[in-house]
PDB file of C-alpha atoms and ligand atoms in Angstrom:
ATOM      1  CA  UNK A   1     -36.395 -71.078  72.903  1.00 82.00           C
ATOM      2  CA  UNK A   2     -33.178 -69.512  74.264  1.00 87.00           C
ATOM      3  CA  UNK A   3     -30.473 -69.309  71.289  1.00 91.00           C
ATOM      4  CA  UNK A   4     -26.720 -68.794  71.592  1.00 93.00           C
ATOM      5  CA  UNK A   5     -25.370 -66.454  68.787  1.00 96.00           C
ATOM      6  CA  UNK A   6     -21.599 -66.183  68.708  1.00 95.00           C
ATOM      7  CA  UNK A   7     -19.212 -64.030  66.219  1.00 97.00           C
ATOM      8  CA  UNK A   8     -15.592 -64.664  65.769  1.00 98.00           C
ATOM      9  CA  UNK A   9     -13.477 -62.741  63.049  1.00 98.00           C
ATOM     10  CA  UNK A  10     -10.798 -64.086  61.103  1.00 98.00           C
ATOM     11  CA  UNK A  11      -8.661 -62.701  57.686  1.00 98.00           C
ATOM     12  CA  UNK A  12      -8.687 -65.389  54.706  1.00 98.00           C
ATOM     13  CA  UNK A  13      -7.020 -65.145  51.045  1.00 98.00           C
ATOM     14  CA  UNK A  14      -8.814 -66.618  47.778  1.00 97.00           C
ATOM     15  CA  UNK A  15      -9.424 -66.365  44.564  1.00 96.00           C
ATOM     16  CA  UNK A  16     -12.323 -67.613  42.281  1.00 96.00           C
ATOM     17  CA  UNK A  17     -10.853 -68.821  39.055  1.00 96.00           C
ATOM     18  CA  UNK A  18     -14.523 -70.043  37.334  1.00 95.00           C
ATOM     19  CA  UNK A  19     -16.111 -67.154  36.051  1.00 80.00           C
ATOM     20  CA  UNK A  20     -17.184 -65.181  39.021  1.00 67.00           C
ATOM     21  CA  UNK A  21     -15.770 -62.010  37.875  1.00 84.00           C
ATOM     22  CA  UNK A  22     -11.966 -61.172  36.636  1.00 87.00           C
ATOM     23  CA  UNK A  23     -11.346 -58.660  39.647  1.00 87.00           C
ATOM     24  CA  UNK A  24     -11.816 -62.131  42.052  1.00 92.00           C
ATOM     25  CA  UNK A  25      -9.641 -64.496  39.510  1.00 95.00           C
ATOM     26  CA  UNK A  26      -5.983 -63.219  41.280  1.00 95.00           C
ATOM     27  CA  UNK A  27      -5.269 -63.887  44.808  1.00 96.00           C
ATOM     28  CA  UNK A  28      -6.746 -61.388  47.383  1.00 96.00           C
ATOM     29  CA  UNK A  29      -8.146 -61.420  50.770  1.00 97.00           C
ATOM     30  CA  UNK A  30     -10.852 -60.530  52.935  1.00 97.00           C
ATOM     31  CA  UNK A  31     -11.386 -59.890  57.095  1.00 98.00           C
ATOM     32  CA  UNK A  32     -14.518 -61.919  57.544  1.00 98.00           C
ATOM     33  CA  UNK A  33     -17.098 -62.321  60.194  1.00 98.00           C
ATOM     34  CA  UNK A  34     -18.542 -65.573  60.952  1.00 98.00           C
ATOM     35  CA  UNK A  35     -21.860 -65.778  63.237  1.00 98.00           C
ATOM     36  CA  UNK A  36     -23.595 -68.837  64.214  1.00 98.00           C
ATOM     37  CA  UNK A  37     -26.798 -69.358  65.959  1.00 97.00           C
ATOM     38  CA  UNK A  38     -26.930 -72.504  68.134  1.00 95.00           C
ATOM     39  CA  UNK A  39     -30.161 -73.981  69.373  1.00 94.00           C
ATOM     40  CA  UNK A  40     -30.734 -76.794  72.013  1.00 92.00           C
ATOM     41  CA  UNK A  41     -31.318 -80.282  69.978  1.00 92.00           C
ATOM     42  CA  UNK A  42     -34.062 -81.250  72.373  1.00 90.00           C
ATOM     43  CA  UNK A  43     -35.680 -78.189  73.881  1.00 88.00           C
ATOM     44  CA  UNK A  44     -36.114 -78.168  77.639  1.00 88.00           C
ATOM     45  CA  UNK A  45     -37.157 -75.759  80.485  1.00 90.00           C
ATOM     46  CA  UNK A  46     -34.150 -74.328  82.341  1.00 90.00           C
ATOM     47  CA  UNK A  47     -33.770 -76.279  85.320  1.00 90.00           C
ATOM     48  CA  UNK A  48     -34.032 -73.424  87.894  1.00 93.00           C
ATOM     49  CA  UNK A  49     -30.412 -74.082  89.073  1.00 90.00           C
ATOM     50  CA  UNK A  50     -27.723 -73.423  86.490  1.00 89.00           C
ATOM     51  CA  UNK A  51     -30.484 -72.245  83.789  1.00 88.00           C
ATOM     52  CA  UNK A  52     -28.206 -73.014  80.605  1.00 85.00           C
ATOM     53  CA  UNK A  53     -28.071 -76.145  78.024  1.00 81.00           C
ATOM     54  CA  UNK A  54     -24.437 -75.713  77.961  1.00 82.00           C
ATOM     55  CA  UNK A  55     -22.079 -73.084  78.717  1.00 83.00           C
ATOM     56  CA  UNK A  56     -21.071 -70.350  76.419  1.00 83.00           C
ATOM     57  CA  UNK A  57     -17.539 -71.106  76.720  1.00 86.00           C
ATOM     58  CA  UNK A  58     -17.932 -75.127  76.273  1.00 84.00           C
ATOM     59  CA  UNK A  59     -20.202 -74.289  73.195  1.00 84.00           C
ATOM     60  CA  UNK A  60     -17.957 -71.930  71.635  1.00 93.00           C
ATOM     61  CA  UNK A  61     -14.129 -73.547  72.375  1.00 94.00           C
ATOM     62  CA  UNK A  62     -13.958 -75.945  69.676  1.00 95.00           C
ATOM     63  CA  UNK A  63     -15.719 -73.541  66.914  1.00 97.00           C
ATOM     64  CA  UNK A  64     -13.264 -70.857  67.907  1.00 97.00           C
ATOM     65  CA  UNK A  65     -10.347 -72.707  68.052  1.00 97.00           C
ATOM     66  CA  UNK A  66     -11.094 -74.254  64.506  1.00 97.00           C
ATOM     67  CA  UNK A  67     -11.820 -70.429  63.222  1.00 98.00           C
ATOM     68  CA  UNK A  68      -8.422 -69.346  64.694  1.00 98.00           C
ATOM     69  CA  UNK A  69      -6.118 -72.282  63.813  1.00 97.00           C
ATOM     70  CA  UNK A  70      -7.454 -73.414  60.585  1.00 97.00           C
ATOM     71  CA  UNK A  71      -9.343 -70.796  58.758  1.00 98.00           C
ATOM     72  CA  UNK A  72      -7.514 -67.642  60.229  1.00 98.00           C
ATOM     73  CA  UNK A  73      -4.781 -66.397  57.591  1.00 97.00           C
ATOM     74  CA  UNK A  74      -5.339 -69.552  55.580  1.00 97.00           C
ATOM     75  CA  UNK A  75      -5.589 -69.395  51.513  1.00 98.00           C
ATOM     76  CA  UNK A  76      -8.937 -71.160  50.522  1.00 98.00           C
ATOM     77  CA  UNK A  77      -8.739 -72.634  46.668  1.00 98.00           C
ATOM     78  CA  UNK A  78     -10.841 -74.771  44.553  1.00 96.00           C
ATOM     79  CA  UNK A  79      -9.698 -78.510  44.365  1.00 94.00           C
ATOM     80  CA  UNK A  80      -8.968 -78.088  40.413  1.00 95.00           C
ATOM     81  CA  UNK A  81      -7.160 -74.876  41.217  1.00 97.00           C
ATOM     82  CA  UNK A  82      -3.499 -74.982  39.576  1.00 97.00           C
ATOM     83  CA  UNK A  83      -2.062 -73.206  42.465  1.00 97.00           C
ATOM     84  CA  UNK A  84      -3.010 -75.949  44.719  1.00 97.00           C
ATOM     85  CA  UNK A  85      -0.764 -78.266  42.761  1.00 96.00           C
ATOM     86  CA  UNK A  86       1.818 -75.953  42.714  1.00 97.00           C
ATOM     87  CA  UNK A  87       1.957 -75.702  46.647  1.00 97.00           C
ATOM     88  CA  UNK A  88       1.822 -79.570  46.372  1.00 96.00           C
ATOM     89  CA  UNK A  89       5.070 -79.339  44.407  1.00 97.00           C
ATOM     90  CA  UNK A  90       7.019 -76.697  45.854  1.00 98.00           C
ATOM     91  CA  UNK A  91       5.958 -75.716  49.666  1.00 97.00           C
ATOM     92  CA  UNK A  92       3.801 -78.881  50.934  1.00 96.00           C
ATOM     93  CA  UNK A  93       3.823 -78.204  54.144  1.00 96.00           C
ATOM     94  CA  UNK A  94       2.255 -75.023  53.598  1.00 95.00           C
ATOM     95  CA  UNK A  95      -0.379 -76.887  51.123  1.00 95.00           C
ATOM     96  CA  UNK A  96      -1.286 -78.817  54.018  1.00 93.00           C
ATOM     97  CA  UNK A  97      -2.789 -75.412  55.213  1.00 94.00           C
ATOM     98  CA  UNK A  98      -4.713 -74.636  52.350  1.00 98.00           C
ATOM     99  CA  UNK A  99      -8.654 -74.743  52.647  1.00 98.00           C
ATOM    100  CA  UNK A 100      -9.171 -76.905  49.653  1.00 96.00           C
ATOM    101  CA  UNK A 101     -13.139 -76.529  48.386  1.00 96.00           C
ATOM    102  CA  UNK A 102     -15.227 -78.258  45.567  1.00 95.00           C
ATOM    103  CA  UNK A 103     -15.114 -75.489  43.114  1.00 95.00           C
ATOM    104  CA  UNK A 104     -14.660 -72.078  44.069  1.00 96.00           C
ATOM    105  CA  UNK A 105     -14.439 -70.894  47.381  1.00 97.00           C
ATOM    106  CA  UNK A 106     -17.317 -68.471  47.306  1.00 96.00           C
ATOM    107  CA  UNK A 107     -18.764 -66.743  50.295  1.00 97.00           C
ATOM    108  CA  UNK A 108     -22.291 -68.930  49.482  1.00 97.00           C
ATOM    109  CA  UNK A 109     -20.001 -72.424  49.622  1.00 98.00           C
ATOM    110  CA  UNK A 110     -18.290 -71.390  52.965  1.00 98.00           C
ATOM    111  CA  UNK A 111     -21.356 -70.814  54.708  1.00 98.00           C
ATOM    112  CA  UNK A 112     -22.626 -74.189  53.474  1.00 98.00           C
ATOM    113  CA  UNK A 113     -19.095 -75.808  54.399  1.00 98.00           C
ATOM    114  CA  UNK A 114     -18.945 -74.112  57.920  1.00 98.00           C
ATOM    115  CA  UNK A 115     -22.112 -74.941  58.853  1.00 98.00           C
ATOM    116  CA  UNK A 116     -21.597 -78.563  58.099  1.00 97.00           C
ATOM    117  CA  UNK A 117     -18.410 -78.428  59.861  1.00 98.00           C
ATOM    118  CA  UNK A 118     -19.409 -76.533  63.081  1.00 97.00           C
ATOM    119  CA  UNK A 119     -22.338 -79.423  63.332  1.00 97.00           C
ATOM    120  CA  UNK A 120     -20.078 -82.156  62.974  1.00 97.00           C
ATOM    121  CA  UNK A 121     -18.378 -80.595  65.918  1.00 96.00           C
ATOM    122  CA  UNK A 122     -21.526 -80.636  68.259  1.00 95.00           C
ATOM    123  CA  UNK A 123     -22.475 -83.845  67.445  1.00 95.00           C
ATOM    124  CA  UNK A 124     -19.311 -85.066  68.179  1.00 95.00           C
ATOM    125  CA  UNK A 125     -19.379 -83.196  71.297  1.00 92.00           C
ATOM    126  CA  UNK A 126     -22.780 -85.076  72.361  1.00 92.00           C
ATOM    127  CA  UNK A 127     -25.359 -83.184  69.889  1.00 93.00           C
ATOM    128  CA  UNK A 128     -26.695 -80.976  73.186  1.00 92.00           C
ATOM    129  CA  UNK A 129     -26.679 -78.033  70.719  1.00 94.00           C
ATOM    130  CA  UNK A 130     -26.969 -77.412  66.694  1.00 95.00           C
ATOM    131  CA  UNK A 131     -26.564 -74.524  64.265  1.00 97.00           C
ATOM    132  CA  UNK A 132     -29.343 -73.430  62.840  1.00 97.00           C
ATOM    133  CA  UNK A 133     -27.874 -70.518  60.964  1.00 98.00           C
ATOM    134  CA  UNK A 134     -24.642 -69.705  60.180  1.00 98.00           C
ATOM    135  CA  UNK A 135     -24.053 -65.976  58.469  1.00 98.00           C
ATOM    136  CA  UNK A 136     -20.617 -65.087  56.842  1.00 98.00           C
ATOM    137  CA  UNK A 137     -20.146 -61.295  56.513  1.00 98.00           C
ATOM    138  CA  UNK A 138     -17.405 -61.169  53.692  1.00 96.00           C
ATOM    139  CA  UNK A 139     -17.237 -57.152  53.592  1.00 94.00           C
ATOM    140  CA  UNK A 140     -19.429 -55.055  55.837  1.00 94.00           C
ATOM    141  CA  UNK A 141     -21.632 -54.698  52.606  1.00 95.00           C
ATOM    142  CA  UNK A 142     -21.966 -58.397  51.425  1.00 95.00           C
ATOM    143  CA  UNK A 143     -23.086 -61.301  53.876  1.00 98.00           C
ATOM    144  CA  UNK A 144     -24.239 -64.765  53.048  1.00 98.00           C
ATOM    145  CA  UNK A 145     -26.846 -66.254  55.532  1.00 98.00           C
ATOM    146  CA  UNK A 146     -27.380 -70.067  55.462  1.00 98.00           C
ATOM    147  CA  UNK A 147     -30.281 -71.807  57.298  1.00 96.00           C
ATOM    148  CA  UNK A 148     -31.139 -75.407  56.682  1.00 93.00           C
ATOM    149  CA  UNK A 149     -29.542 -78.602  55.619  1.00 96.00           C
ATOM    150  CA  UNK A 150     -26.032 -77.955  54.328  1.00 96.00           C
ATOM    151  CA  UNK A 151     -25.568 -81.421  52.313  1.00 94.00           C
ATOM    152  CA  UNK A 152     -28.374 -80.313  50.259  1.00 95.00           C
ATOM    153  CA  UNK A 153     -26.381 -77.377  48.821  1.00 96.00           C
ATOM    154  CA  UNK A 154     -22.477 -78.577  48.709  1.00 95.00           C
ATOM    155  CA  UNK A 155     -21.743 -79.818  45.651  1.00 94.00           C
ATOM    156  CA  UNK A 156     -20.953 -83.286  44.800  1.00 88.00           C
ATOM    157  CA  UNK A 157     -17.544 -84.003  45.582  1.00 81.00           C
ATOM    158  CA  UNK A 158     -15.074 -87.030  44.617  1.00 75.00           C
ATOM    159  CA  UNK A 159     -12.707 -86.560  47.555  1.00 68.00           C
ATOM    160  CA  UNK A 160     -11.064 -89.880  48.180  1.00 70.00           C
ATOM    161  CA  UNK A 161     -11.346 -89.475  51.797  1.00 83.00           C
ATOM    162  CA  UNK A 162     -14.166 -87.971  54.027  1.00 90.00           C
ATOM    163  CA  UNK A 163     -13.820 -84.146  53.518  1.00 93.00           C
ATOM    164  CA  UNK A 164     -12.677 -81.637  56.071  1.00 95.00           C
ATOM    165  CA  UNK A 165     -16.428 -80.072  56.609  1.00 96.00           C
ATOM    166  CA  UNK A 166     -17.751 -83.653  57.707  1.00 94.00           C
ATOM    167  CA  UNK A 167     -14.910 -84.492  59.995  1.00 94.00           C
ATOM    168  CA  UNK A 168     -15.667 -83.434  63.753  1.00 92.00           C
ATOM    169  CA  UNK A 169     -11.794 -82.755  64.168  1.00 83.00           C
TER     170      UNK A 169
HETATM  171 ZN1   ZN B   1     -12.947 -62.459  47.249  1.00 91.09          ZN
END
């Protein structure tokens, strides 16, 4: 069936404190590309008129706004990272812009979280499309590809409210 594939670029900062490697433990950044592959939830023949399940522009709108406004130039930190506490105490307004993750914000985890997020958006917008594959290119030589059900791979959390990747806003 025809699939829609979009790519968006963003810059991010993070650090990995739980032992991935010492070179990842100080805050640093990457210019990343996130690519999503969208399929019709109920496959159907093109209608001979508009010939699309949904327009590219409509399908991309919410997702690209999220990437541009929430991911681009944001800092990603593990929920137990002491830097997060520092921001909460000293720069609480900026702390709200930190992307908090259950454990280290690795590319593997972010691919799962972003897949959950785009599917929360798509479901909220009527569920005409859903994302079947997401790839996150951290560097030109390192990419993580995810397909499947992200909730089966995302760590269990004790976040008190619905975590950001499950919210369609
Ligand atoms: Zn890194």
